[in-house]
Amino acid sequence: MRLLVTGAAGFIGSAYVRGLLARPPGQGPVHVTVIDRLTYAGNLANLDTMLDDARLTFIEGDIADDALLASVVPGHDAIVNFAAESHVDRSIAGSQDFVHANVVGTNALLQAATDSGVGRFVQVSTDEVYGSIAEGSWTEESPLSPNSPYAATKAAADLLACAFARTHGLHVSITRCGNNYGPRQYPEKLIPLFVTHLLEGQRVPLYGDGLNIRHWIHVEDHCRAVQLVLEKGEAGQVYNVGGGAELTNLALVEQLLAACGRSPDSVVHVKDRPGHDFRYSLDGARLRALGFTPRIGFTEGLADTVRWYRENRSWWEPLKDIAAKVAENRP
Ligand code: NAD
Ligand code: TDX
């Protein structure tokens, strides 16, 4: 299979490609093309030695660039679209980049796949498209009710994907996963931001009362789910990726403090995120029926993740320096 993977210089896409290229000979793709715009979140270090692998071609480019797609997409058997602006707080500060990457970009990719007769397409989406749920869990039939601009753009992309399946017969499936954690996550999301702050001896900003609930899944389990949907997913079908660990932010932060050897006074309660979703929870029965179960338990996965940040300061220290300089220049 010749596979096109977008956004693979980011956190999840790079883990996905790493998993593919590590497969035994004959079981992985023949070739992987990566398109990534290398935004602030795109980092070639995430692909490291894979860049020297003859099975991988890296193209720096924008998935909203129709001309680029017309030259690159033909000849591929499948597309997995990870490329997106992905951080809720940034979408609150300004949503234009989110509309460009997540809506215009996904639409361009769906159109190019249709025009080139690409056989399969997986749109990597998120649980946030459903909004917030106080009790119970969302099934794939739950209504879309996004709250943040980020979630609204991801919901728009999902609707476009469904429309391309129905109107053009494109074989596109959608995955909706909860919060990912693991190595190489940009230090702006809760776990990498807090772990790197704690390792640097800084205090961590917990929004509101800290009672918001998220469910956490290891990035490698998410990637296995995406691969399963690529291989076995039905056209026009949505698959929730469930099975994560459900925790309040406060409970998670207690575990992070313990893992980093810091005391509770390292936590500062700060102003809440505007429109902060209270809880996400997915019913993962449909994907379980396809054979999916997460393999990495949360306690083990979190310990490995904290160890990775402890041992790979050269990966995250430059990123935090850039973030600090950007913050200094803000009015
Ligand atoms: P990330 O921010 O780490 O990486 C995104 C990548 O996309 C970067 O490499 C960036 O350079 C690239 N990109 C952005 N705009 C682009 C464009 N216009 N053209 C080409 N490349 C572009 O994000 P992530 O956490 O790895 O998330 C990957 C996908 O998974 C996203 O679609 C996100 O919505 C989804 N998702 C993320 C999570 C999570 O917890 N991180 C959970 C569920 C779903
Ligand atoms: O500094 C912080 N303090 C804090 O209390 C940050 C960055 C976050 N939080 C809270 C907000 C959330 O309740 O922690 C929780 C997790 O926040 P994020 O890591 O920003 O993730 P979230 O907003 O839940 O969205 C994530 O999961 C779904 C990803 O960023 C999305 O890309 C994915 O689609």
mmCIF file of C-alpha atoms and ligand atoms in Angstrom:
data_model
loop_
_atom_site.group_PDB
_atom_site.id
_atom_site.type_symbol
_atom_site.label_atom_id
_atom_site.label_comp_id
_atom_site.label_asym_id
_atom_site.label_seq_id
_atom_site.Cartn_x
_atom_site.Cartn_y
_atom_site.Cartn_z
ATOM 1 C CA MET A 1 0.000 0.000 0.000
ATOM 2 C CA ARG A 2 1.161 3.534 -0.817
ATOM 3 C CA LEU A 3 0.005 5.724 2.025
ATOM 4 C CA LEU A 4 -0.219 9.512 2.360
ATOM 5 C CA VAL A 5 -0.119 10.700 5.975
ATOM 6 C CA THR A 6 -0.676 14.373 6.741
ATOM 7 C CA GLY A 7 0.480 16.168 9.893
ATOM 8 C CA ALA A 8 3.038 13.461 10.653
ATOM 9 C CA ALA A 9 5.613 15.911 12.036
ATOM 10 C CA GLY A 10 3.189 16.398 14.931
ATOM 11 C CA PHE A 11 2.604 14.358 18.070
ATOM 12 C CA ILE A 12 0.155 11.645 16.965
ATOM 13 C CA GLY A 13 0.973 11.500 13.239
ATOM 14 C CA SER A 14 4.671 10.885 13.954
ATOM 15 C CA ALA A 15 3.804 8.070 16.384
ATOM 16 C CA TYR A 16 1.550 6.567 13.719
ATOM 17 C CA VAL A 17 4.267 6.590 11.038
ATOM 18 C CA ARG A 18 6.830 5.234 13.540
ATOM 19 C CA GLY A 19 4.487 2.303 14.221
ATOM 20 C CA LEU A 20 3.968 1.644 10.500
ATOM 21 C CA LEU A 21 7.666 1.640 9.626
ATOM 22 C CA ALA A 22 8.456 -0.648 12.572
ATOM 23 C CA ARG A 23 6.168 -3.376 11.242
ATOM 24 C CA PRO A 24 7.788 -6.617 10.061
ATOM 25 C CA PRO A 25 8.712 -6.700 6.344
ATOM 26 C CA GLY A 26 5.657 -7.342 4.189
ATOM 27 C CA GLN A 27 3.204 -6.144 6.866
ATOM 28 C CA GLY A 28 3.755 -2.395 6.621
ATOM 29 C CA PRO A 29 3.064 -0.027 3.740
ATOM 30 C CA VAL A 30 5.322 -0.106 0.685
ATOM 31 C CA HIS A 31 5.739 3.650 0.894
ATOM 32 C CA VAL A 32 4.638 6.533 3.116
ATOM 33 C CA THR A 33 4.420 10.121 1.889
ATOM 34 C CA VAL A 34 4.155 12.752 4.613
ATOM 35 C CA ILE A 35 2.771 16.221 3.990
ATOM 36 C CA ASP A 36 3.258 18.619 6.886
ATOM 37 C CA ARG A 37 3.255 22.404 6.951
ATOM 38 C CA LEU A 38 5.709 22.483 9.881
ATOM 39 C CA THR A 39 3.673 24.927 11.929
ATOM 40 C CA TYR A 40 4.866 25.686 15.480
ATOM 41 C CA ALA A 41 3.632 22.157 16.383
ATOM 42 C CA GLY A 42 5.362 20.411 13.484
ATOM 43 C CA ASN A 43 8.837 19.222 14.363
ATOM 44 C CA LEU A 44 11.121 17.212 12.085
ATOM 45 C CA ALA A 45 12.820 15.839 15.196
ATOM 46 C CA ASN A 46 9.608 13.841 15.735
ATOM 47 C CA LEU A 47 10.407 11.865 12.584
ATOM 48 C CA ASP A 48 14.173 11.663 13.393
ATOM 49 C CA THR A 49 15.754 8.602 11.730
ATOM 50 C CA MET A 50 12.594 7.885 9.741
ATOM 51 C CA LEU A 51 13.603 10.761 7.471
ATOM 52 C CA ASP A 52 16.501 8.571 6.231
ATOM 53 C CA ASP A 53 14.218 5.588 5.521
ATOM 54 C CA ALA A 54 13.832 4.990 1.774
ATOM 55 C CA ARG A 55 10.181 4.062 2.395
ATOM 56 C CA LEU A 56 9.367 7.628 3.532
ATOM 57 C CA THR A 57 9.126 10.852 1.537
ATOM 58 C CA PHE A 58 8.676 14.082 3.473
ATOM 59 C CA ILE A 59 7.025 17.068 1.781
ATOM 60 C CA GLU A 60 6.788 20.407 3.549
ATOM 61 C CA GLY A 61 3.421 21.798 2.470
ATOM 62 C CA ASP A 62 -0.097 22.855 3.319
ATOM 63 C CA ILE A 63 -3.025 20.424 2.957
ATOM 64 C CA ALA A 64 -5.100 23.408 1.782
ATOM 65 C CA ASP A 65 -2.802 23.850 -1.247
ATOM 66 C CA ASP A 66 -4.854 22.398 -4.144
ATOM 67 C CA ALA A 67 -1.974 22.533 -6.623
ATOM 68 C CA LEU A 68 0.339 20.661 -4.269
ATOM 69 C CA LEU A 69 -2.319 18.015 -3.651
ATOM 70 C CA ALA A 70 -2.974 17.611 -7.385
ATOM 71 C CA SER A 71 0.715 16.760 -7.855
ATOM 72 C CA VAL A 72 1.157 14.553 -4.760
ATOM 73 C CA VAL A 73 -2.106 12.649 -4.151
ATOM 74 C CA PRO A 74 -2.397 10.602 -7.408
ATOM 75 C CA GLY A 75 -0.853 7.147 -7.029
ATOM 76 C CA HIS A 76 -1.671 6.791 -3.330
ATOM 77 C CA ASP A 77 -3.951 3.978 -2.162
ATOM 78 C CA ALA A 78 -4.970 5.636 1.089
ATOM 79 C CA ILE A 79 -4.820 8.887 3.057
ATOM 80 C CA VAL A 80 -4.774 9.365 6.829
ATOM 81 C CA ASN A 81 -5.404 12.986 7.784
ATOM 82 C CA PHE A 82 -3.844 14.023 11.104
ATOM 83 C CA ALA A 83 -2.965 17.571 9.978
ATOM 84 C CA ALA A 84 -4.775 20.153 12.072
ATOM 85 C CA GLU A 85 -4.481 23.031 14.445
ATOM 86 C CA SER A 86 -5.094 21.099 17.645
ATOM 87 C CA HIS A 87 -4.948 23.279 20.769
ATOM 88 C CA VAL A 88 -8.227 24.554 22.256
ATOM 89 C CA ASP A 89 -6.660 27.576 24.015
ATOM 90 C CA ARG A 90 -5.090 28.792 20.764
ATOM 91 C CA SER A 91 -8.485 28.501 19.023
ATOM 92 C CA ILE A 92 -9.960 30.722 21.744
ATOM 93 C CA ALA A 93 -7.216 33.304 21.146
ATOM 94 C CA GLY A 94 -7.948 33.246 17.393
ATOM 95 C CA SER A 95 -9.710 30.702 15.172
ATOM 96 C CA GLN A 96 -8.694 31.733 11.642
ATOM 97 C CA ASP A 97 -5.793 29.240 11.407
ATOM 98 C CA PHE A 98 -8.163 26.519 12.645
ATOM 99 C CA VAL A 99 -10.678 27.184 9.881
ATOM 100 C CA HIS A 100 -7.845 27.145 7.335
ATOM 101 C CA ALA A 101 -6.178 23.886 8.399
ATOM 102 C CA ASN A 102 -9.104 21.921 9.804
ATOM 103 C CA VAL A 103 -11.916 22.918 7.421
ATOM 104 C CA VAL A 104 -10.379 24.301 4.209
ATOM 105 C CA GLY A 105 -7.475 21.836 4.433
ATOM 106 C CA THR A 106 -9.646 18.774 5.058
ATOM 107 C CA ASN A 107 -11.991 19.791 2.253
ATOM 108 C CA ALA A 108 -9.082 20.167 -0.174
ATOM 109 C CA LEU A 109 -7.758 16.747 0.795
ATOM 110 C CA LEU A 110 -11.180 15.088 0.422
ATOM 111 C CA GLN A 111 -11.563 16.705 -3.005
ATOM 112 C CA ALA A 112 -8.085 15.617 -4.131
ATOM 113 C CA ALA A 113 -8.754 12.065 -2.917
ATOM 114 C CA THR A 114 -12.015 11.987 -4.859
ATOM 115 C CA ASP A 115 -10.420 13.419 -8.010
ATOM 116 C CA SER A 116 -7.557 10.904 -7.872
ATOM 117 C CA GLY A 117 -9.684 7.862 -6.987
ATOM 118 C CA VAL A 118 -7.893 7.210 -3.682
ATOM 119 C CA GLY A 119 -9.369 3.980 -2.303
ATOM 120 C CA ARG A 120 -9.440 4.810 1.416
ATOM 121 C CA PHE A 121 -9.360 7.882 3.646
ATOM 122 C CA VAL A 122 -9.315 8.147 7.427
ATOM 123 C CA GLN A 123 -10.236 11.490 8.951
ATOM 124 C CA VAL A 124 -8.741 11.707 12.452
ATOM 125 C CA SER A 125 -11.250 13.550 14.597
ATOM 126 C CA THR A 126 -11.923 14.087 18.285
ATOM 127 C CA ASP A 127 -14.481 13.498 21.035
ATOM 128 C CA GLU A 128 -14.739 17.286 21.432
ATOM 129 C CA VAL A 129 -17.128 17.457 18.446
ATOM 130 C CA TYR A 130 -19.863 16.079 20.734
ATOM 131 C CA GLY A 131 -19.521 18.959 23.229
ATOM 132 C CA SER A 132 -19.670 18.134 26.930
ATOM 133 C CA ILE A 133 -21.557 15.329 28.722
ATOM 134 C CA ALA A 134 -22.301 15.339 32.472
ATOM 135 C CA GLU A 135 -23.156 11.617 32.744
ATOM 136 C CA GLY A 136 -23.030 8.570 30.492
ATOM 137 C CA SER A 137 -21.068 8.308 27.244
ATOM 138 C CA TRP A 138 -21.505 9.397 23.648
ATOM 139 C CA THR A 139 -22.206 6.870 20.921
ATOM 140 C CA GLU A 140 -21.415 7.693 17.304
ATOM 141 C CA GLU A 141 -25.097 8.652 16.882
ATOM 142 C CA SER A 142 -24.920 11.378 19.548
ATOM 143 C CA PRO A 143 -25.503 14.851 18.086
ATOM 144 C CA LEU A 144 -22.560 17.097 17.269
ATOM 145 C CA SER A 145 -22.542 20.038 19.672
ATOM 146 C CA PRO A 146 -19.035 21.545 19.673
ATOM 147 C CA ASN A 147 -18.243 24.366 22.097
ATOM 148 C CA SER A 148 -14.735 25.653 21.303
ATOM 149 C CA PRO A 149 -13.750 27.071 17.904
ATOM 150 C CA TYR A 150 -11.293 24.132 17.625
ATOM 151 C CA ALA A 151 -14.091 21.606 18.154
ATOM 152 C CA ALA A 152 -16.384 23.465 15.738
ATOM 153 C CA THR A 153 -13.791 23.239 12.952
ATOM 154 C CA LYS A 154 -13.247 19.509 13.628
ATOM 155 C CA ALA A 155 -17.036 18.950 13.517
ATOM 156 C CA ALA A 156 -17.202 20.829 10.210
ATOM 157 C CA ALA A 157 -14.469 18.555 8.820
ATOM 158 C CA ASP A 158 -16.404 15.467 9.975
ATOM 159 C CA LEU A 159 -19.535 16.678 8.199
ATOM 160 C CA LEU A 160 -17.550 17.309 5.016
ATOM 161 C CA ALA A 161 -16.087 13.803 5.221
ATOM 162 C CA CYS A 162 -19.582 12.286 5.556
ATOM 163 C CA ALA A 163 -20.798 14.425 2.644
ATOM 164 C CA PHE A 164 -17.938 13.196 0.413
ATOM 165 C CA ALA A 165 -18.817 9.594 1.321
ATOM 166 C CA ARG A 166 -22.488 10.052 0.454
ATOM 167 C CA THR A 167 -22.170 12.378 -2.540
ATOM 168 C CA HIS A 168 -19.001 11.158 -4.212
ATOM 169 C CA GLY A 169 -18.771 7.595 -2.874
ATOM 170 C CA LEU A 170 -15.365 8.302 -1.295
ATOM 171 C CA HIS A 171 -14.388 5.517 1.111
ATOM 172 C CA VAL A 172 -13.830 7.779 4.096
ATOM 173 C CA SER A 173 -14.132 6.726 7.752
ATOM 174 C CA ILE A 174 -13.853 9.001 10.795
ATOM 175 C CA THR A 175 -12.181 8.252 14.138
ATOM 176 C CA ARG A 176 -13.087 10.220 17.283
ATOM 177 C CA CYS A 177 -10.622 9.790 20.123
ATOM 178 C CA GLY A 178 -10.273 11.293 23.590
ATOM 179 C CA ASN A 179 -7.235 13.017 25.116
ATOM 180 C CA ASN A 180 -3.937 11.483 24.018
ATOM 181 C CA TYR A 181 -0.741 11.402 26.055
ATOM 182 C CA GLY A 182 2.749 10.070 25.392
ATOM 183 C CA PRO A 183 6.210 11.157 24.208
ATOM 184 C CA ARG A 184 6.688 14.131 21.840
ATOM 185 C CA GLN A 185 3.451 15.985 22.669
ATOM 186 C CA TYR A 186 3.964 19.725 22.269
ATOM 187 C CA PRO A 187 4.398 21.299 25.730
ATOM 188 C CA GLU A 188 1.177 23.316 25.577
ATOM 189 C CA LYS A 189 -1.292 20.487 26.348
ATOM 190 C CA LEU A 190 -1.962 19.601 29.988
ATOM 191 C CA ILE A 191 0.350 16.601 30.515
ATOM 192 C CA PRO A 192 3.512 17.788 28.698
ATOM 193 C CA LEU A 193 3.055 21.390 29.914
ATOM 194 C CA PHE A 194 2.701 20.318 33.528
ATOM 195 C CA VAL A 195 5.420 17.650 33.470
ATOM 196 C CA THR A 196 7.989 19.985 31.891
ATOM 197 C CA HIS A 197 7.040 22.841 34.263
ATOM 198 C CA LEU A 198 7.360 20.496 37.265
ATOM 199 C CA LEU A 199 10.704 19.138 36.052
ATOM 200 C CA GLU A 200 11.927 22.746 35.711
ATOM 201 C CA GLY A 201 10.794 23.548 39.260
ATOM 202 C CA GLN A 202 7.980 25.850 38.109
ATOM 203 C CA ARG A 203 4.382 25.924 39.341
ATOM 204 C CA VAL A 204 1.532 24.647 37.137
ATOM 205 C CA PRO A 205 -1.680 26.535 36.155
ATOM 206 C CA LEU A 206 -4.808 24.467 36.844
ATOM 207 C CA TYR A 207 -7.930 25.995 35.260
ATOM 208 C CA GLY A 208 -10.912 26.680 37.559
ATOM 209 C CA ASP A 209 -11.636 24.132 40.299
ATOM 210 C CA GLY A 210 -9.819 21.334 38.447
ATOM 211 C CA LEU A 211 -12.909 19.098 38.510
ATOM 212 C CA ASN A 212 -13.265 18.870 34.721
ATOM 213 C CA ILE A 213 -13.035 15.288 33.507
ATOM 214 C CA ARG A 214 -11.115 13.931 30.529
ATOM 215 C CA HIS A 215 -10.430 10.391 29.415
ATOM 216 C CA TRP A 216 -6.846 9.621 28.535
ATOM 217 C CA ILE A 217 -5.513 7.146 26.026
ATOM 218 C CA HIS A 218 -1.894 6.435 25.130
ATOM 219 C CA VAL A 219 -0.921 7.759 21.705
ATOM 220 C CA GLU A 220 0.210 4.289 20.536
ATOM 221 C CA ASP A 221 -3.219 2.840 21.322
ATOM 222 C CA HIS A 222 -4.850 5.675 19.371
ATOM 223 C CA CYS A 223 -2.561 4.911 16.416
ATOM 224 C CA ARG A 224 -3.524 1.220 16.533
ATOM 225 C CA ALA A 225 -7.170 2.277 16.429
ATOM 226 C CA VAL A 226 -6.570 4.501 13.395
ATOM 227 C CA GLN A 227 -4.802 1.635 11.615
ATOM 228 C CA LEU A 228 -7.663 -0.751 12.369
ATOM 229 C CA VAL A 229 -10.168 1.715 10.929
ATOM 230 C CA LEU A 230 -7.964 2.179 7.858
ATOM 231 C CA GLU A 231 -7.946 -1.584 7.312
ATOM 232 C CA LYS A 232 -11.488 -2.507 8.345
ATOM 233 C CA GLY A 233 -13.589 0.652 8.648
ATOM 234 C CA GLU A 234 -16.752 1.094 6.601
ATOM 235 C CA ALA A 235 -17.271 3.982 4.211
ATOM 236 C CA GLY A 236 -19.071 6.944 5.779
ATOM 237 C CA GLN A 237 -18.849 5.354 9.238
ATOM 238 C CA VAL A 238 -17.698 7.008 12.471
ATOM 239 C CA TYR A 239 -15.675 5.121 15.126
ATOM 240 C CA ASN A 240 -15.279 6.345 18.691
ATOM 241 C CA VAL A 241 -11.920 5.348 20.186
ATOM 242 C CA GLY A 242 -12.906 4.510 23.769
ATOM 243 C CA GLY A 243 -11.287 2.606 26.586
ATOM 244 C CA GLY A 244 -9.203 5.402 28.104
ATOM 245 C CA ALA A 245 -8.781 6.280 31.776
ATOM 246 C CA GLU A 246 -11.334 8.788 33.061
ATOM 247 C CA LEU A 247 -9.935 11.291 35.581
ATOM 248 C CA THR A 248 -10.573 14.769 36.949
ATOM 249 C CA ASN A 249 -7.765 17.175 36.121
ATOM 250 C CA LEU A 250 -7.113 17.455 39.848
ATOM 251 C CA ALA A 251 -6.641 13.667 40.204
ATOM 252 C CA LEU A 252 -4.343 13.659 37.175
ATOM 253 C CA VAL A 253 -2.263 16.523 38.542
ATOM 254 C CA GLU A 254 -1.835 14.664 41.857
ATOM 255 C CA GLN A 255 -0.335 11.760 39.886
ATOM 256 C CA LEU A 256 1.944 14.143 37.973
ATOM 257 C CA LEU A 257 3.145 15.773 41.203
ATOM 258 C CA ALA A 258 3.988 12.350 42.639
ATOM 259 C CA ALA A 259 5.758 11.253 39.440
ATOM 260 C CA CYS A 260 7.863 14.436 39.406
ATOM 261 C CA GLY A 261 8.533 14.487 43.155
ATOM 262 C CA ARG A 262 6.804 17.853 43.721
ATOM 263 C CA SER A 263 4.431 19.020 46.467
ATOM 264 C CA PRO A 264 0.765 20.200 46.163
ATOM 265 C CA ASP A 265 1.830 23.849 46.577
ATOM 266 C CA SER A 266 3.263 23.584 43.026
ATOM 267 C CA VAL A 267 -0.330 23.935 41.737
ATOM 268 C CA VAL A 268 -1.834 27.380 41.134
ATOM 269 C CA HIS A 269 -5.572 27.617 40.500
ATOM 270 C CA VAL A 270 -6.007 30.122 37.668
ATOM 271 C CA LYS A 271 -8.966 31.648 35.811
ATOM 272 C CA ASP A 272 -11.061 29.034 34.014
ATOM 273 C CA ARG A 273 -10.879 28.462 30.246
ATOM 274 C CA PRO A 274 -13.835 30.253 28.541
ATOM 275 C CA GLY A 275 -16.517 27.710 27.537
ATOM 276 C CA HIS A 276 -14.525 24.969 29.314
ATOM 277 C CA ASP A 277 -16.133 21.580 28.545
ATOM 278 C CA PHE A 278 -16.899 19.779 31.807
ATOM 279 C CA ARG A 279 -16.572 16.149 30.752
ATOM 280 C CA TYR A 280 -15.863 13.963 27.712
ATOM 281 C CA SER A 281 -16.764 10.269 27.623
ATOM 282 C CA LEU A 282 -16.968 7.882 24.673
ATOM 283 C CA ASP A 283 -18.814 4.618 24.171
ATOM 284 C CA GLY A 284 -16.287 2.578 22.188
ATOM 285 C CA ALA A 285 -18.458 -0.490 21.451
ATOM 286 C CA ARG A 286 -18.372 -0.109 17.664
ATOM 287 C CA LEU A 287 -14.577 -0.147 17.439
ATOM 288 C CA ARG A 288 -14.360 -2.906 20.074
ATOM 289 C CA ALA A 289 -16.541 -5.010 17.753
ATOM 290 C CA LEU A 290 -13.860 -4.512 15.061
ATOM 291 C CA GLY A 291 -11.291 -5.926 17.531
ATOM 292 C CA PHE A 292 -9.881 -2.855 19.279
ATOM 293 C CA THR A 293 -8.768 -2.848 22.901
ATOM 294 C CA PRO A 294 -6.179 -0.441 24.290
ATOM 295 C CA ARG A 295 -2.983 -2.232 25.375
ATOM 296 C CA ILE A 296 -1.284 0.399 27.540
ATOM 297 C CA GLY A 297 -2.639 0.878 31.060
ATOM 298 C CA PHE A 298 -2.724 4.467 32.316
ATOM 299 C CA THR A 299 -0.409 4.009 35.327
ATOM 300 C CA GLU A 300 2.278 2.330 33.219
ATOM 301 C CA GLY A 301 1.772 4.701 30.257
ATOM 302 C CA LEU A 302 1.986 7.816 32.418
ATOM 303 C CA ALA A 303 5.130 6.596 34.210
ATOM 304 C CA ASP A 304 6.784 5.883 30.821
ATOM 305 C CA THR A 305 5.708 9.281 29.519
ATOM 306 C CA VAL A 306 7.116 11.190 32.514
ATOM 307 C CA ARG A 307 10.341 9.184 32.152
ATOM 308 C CA TRP A 308 10.537 10.164 28.458
ATOM 309 C CA TYR A 309 10.252 13.898 29.273
ATOM 310 C CA ARG A 310 12.803 13.495 32.073
ATOM 311 C CA GLU A 311 15.278 11.844 29.681
ATOM 312 C CA ASN A 312 14.624 14.018 26.608
ATOM 313 C CA ARG A 313 15.037 17.586 27.804
ATOM 314 C CA SER A 314 16.824 18.450 24.535
ATOM 315 C CA TRP A 315 13.532 17.775 22.721
ATOM 316 C CA TRP A 316 11.341 20.080 24.812
ATOM 317 C CA GLU A 317 13.626 22.775 26.246
ATOM 318 C CA PRO A 318 13.983 24.663 22.911
ATOM 319 C CA LEU A 319 10.196 24.536 22.419
ATOM 320 C CA LYS A 320 9.595 26.076 25.846
ATOM 321 C CA ASP A 321 12.185 28.787 25.162
ATOM 322 C CA ILE A 322 10.320 29.755 21.967
ATOM 323 C CA ALA A 323 6.958 29.750 23.814
ATOM 324 C CA ALA A 324 8.396 31.979 26.560
ATOM 325 C CA LYS A 325 9.744 34.470 23.970
ATOM 326 C CA VAL A 326 6.353 34.585 22.176
ATOM 327 C CA ALA A 327 4.596 35.228 25.529
ATOM 328 C CA GLU A 328 7.083 38.050 26.369
ATOM 329 C CA ASN A 329 6.189 39.857 23.126
ATOM 330 C CA ARG A 330 2.438 39.676 23.709
ATOM 331 C CA PRO A 331 0.863 42.994 24.695
HETATM 332 P P1 NAD B 1 -0.203 18.451 16.692
HETATM 333 O O1 NAD B 1 -0.630 19.861 16.890
HETATM 334 O O2 NAD B 1 0.857 17.872 17.561
HETATM 335 O O3 NAD B 1 0.269 18.214 15.181
HETATM 336 C C1 NAD B 1 -0.432 18.731 14.093
HETATM 337 C C2 NAD B 1 0.481 18.624 12.872
HETATM 338 O O4 NAD B 1 -0.258 19.113 11.723
HETATM 339 C C3 NAD B 1 1.748 19.481 12.968
HETATM 340 O O5 NAD B 1 2.861 18.717 12.550
HETATM 341 C C4 NAD B 1 1.486 20.648 12.016
HETATM 342 O O6 NAD B 1 2.671 21.169 11.433
HETATM 343 C C5 NAD B 1 0.592 19.993 10.983
HETATM 344 N N1 NAD B 1 -0.284 20.945 10.263
HETATM 345 C C6 NAD B 1 -1.068 21.908 10.807
HETATM 346 N N2 NAD B 1 -1.708 22.572 9.824
HETATM 347 C C7 NAD B 1 -1.318 22.012 8.649
HETATM 348 C C8 NAD B 1 -1.646 22.254 7.294
HETATM 349 N N3 NAD B 1 -2.502 23.230 6.928
HETATM 350 N N4 NAD B 1 -1.076 21.476 6.347
HETATM 351 C C9 NAD B 1 -0.205 20.492 6.688
HETATM 352 N N5 NAD B 1 0.145 20.238 7.958
HETATM 353 C C10 NAD B 1 -0.410 20.976 8.928
HETATM 354 O O7 NAD B 1 -1.556 17.618 16.807
HETATM 355 P P2 NAD B 1 -1.822 16.155 17.380
HETATM 356 O O8 NAD B 1 -2.083 16.247 18.827
HETATM 357 O O9 NAD B 1 -0.781 15.245 16.854
HETATM 358 O O10 NAD B 1 -3.225 15.835 16.681
HETATM 359 C C11 NAD B 1 -3.278 15.186 15.413
HETATM 360 C C12 NAD B 1 -4.737 15.014 15.027
HETATM 361 O O11 NAD B 1 -5.424 14.243 16.004
HETATM 362 C C13 NAD B 1 -5.515 16.324 14.906
HETATM 363 O O12 NAD B 1 -6.361 16.222 13.794
HETATM 364 C C14 NAD B 1 -6.315 16.395 16.194
HETATM 365 O O13 NAD B 1 -7.526 17.108 15.993
HETATM 366 C C15 NAD B 1 -6.580 14.931 16.460
HETATM 367 N N6 NAD B 1 -6.773 14.550 17.878
HETATM 368 C C16 NAD B 1 -5.849 14.929 18.813
HETATM 369 C C17 NAD B 1 -6.020 14.517 20.129
HETATM 370 C C18 NAD B 1 -5.022 14.892 21.197
HETATM 371 O O14 NAD B 1 -5.272 14.604 22.372
HETATM 372 N N7 NAD B 1 -3.888 15.483 20.871
HETATM 373 C C19 NAD B 1 -7.122 13.747 20.474
HETATM 374 C C20 NAD B 1 -8.051 13.396 19.493
HETATM 375 C C21 NAD B 1 -7.855 13.797 18.186
HETATM 376 O O1 TDX B 2 -2.661 24.901 31.430
HETATM 377 C C1 TDX B 2 -3.670 24.140 31.412
HETATM 378 N N1 TDX B 2 -4.394 23.994 32.573
HETATM 379 C C2 TDX B 2 -5.519 23.215 32.641
HETATM 380 O O2 TDX B 2 -6.144 23.109 33.696
HETATM 381 C C3 TDX B 2 -4.081 23.426 30.241
HETATM 382 C C4 TDX B 2 -3.301 23.557 28.954
HETATM 383 C C5 TDX B 2 -5.204 22.641 30.326
HETATM 384 N N2 TDX B 2 -5.928 22.546 31.480
HETATM 385 C C6 TDX B 2 -7.134 21.703 31.501
HETATM 386 C C7 TDX B 2 -8.139 21.988 30.407
HETATM 387 C C8 TDX B 2 -8.753 20.634 30.154
HETATM 388 O O3 TDX B 2 -9.812 20.393 31.046
HETATM 389 O O4 TDX B 2 -6.708 20.364 31.276
HETATM 390 C C9 TDX B 2 -7.621 19.657 30.452
HETATM 391 C C10 TDX B 2 -6.883 19.164 29.212
HETATM 392 O O5 TDX B 2 -6.537 20.308 28.450
HETATM 393 P P1 TDX B 2 -5.738 20.171 27.064
HETATM 394 O O6 TDX B 2 -4.513 19.367 27.282
HETATM 395 O O7 TDX B 2 -5.614 21.540 26.482
HETATM 396 O O8 TDX B 2 -6.721 19.259 26.218
HETATM 397 P P2 TDX B 2 -8.279 19.406 25.808
HETATM 398 O O9 TDX B 2 -8.701 20.807 25.811
HETATM 399 O O10 TDX B 2 -9.047 18.433 26.640
HETATM 400 O O11 TDX B 2 -8.197 18.902 24.279
HETATM 401 C C11 TDX B 2 -7.399 17.739 23.931
HETATM 402 O O12 TDX B 2 -8.162 16.589 23.742
HETATM 403 C C12 TDX B 2 -8.919 16.494 22.569
HETATM 404 C C13 TDX B 2 -6.520 18.001 22.703
HETATM 405 O O13 TDX B 2 -5.779 19.192 22.883
HETATM 406 C C14 TDX B 2 -7.328 18.064 21.447
HETATM 407 O O14 TDX B 2 -6.479 18.188 20.309
HETATM 408 C C15 TDX B 2 -8.114 16.797 21.324
HETATM 409 O O15 TDX B 2 -8.957 16.862 20.214
#
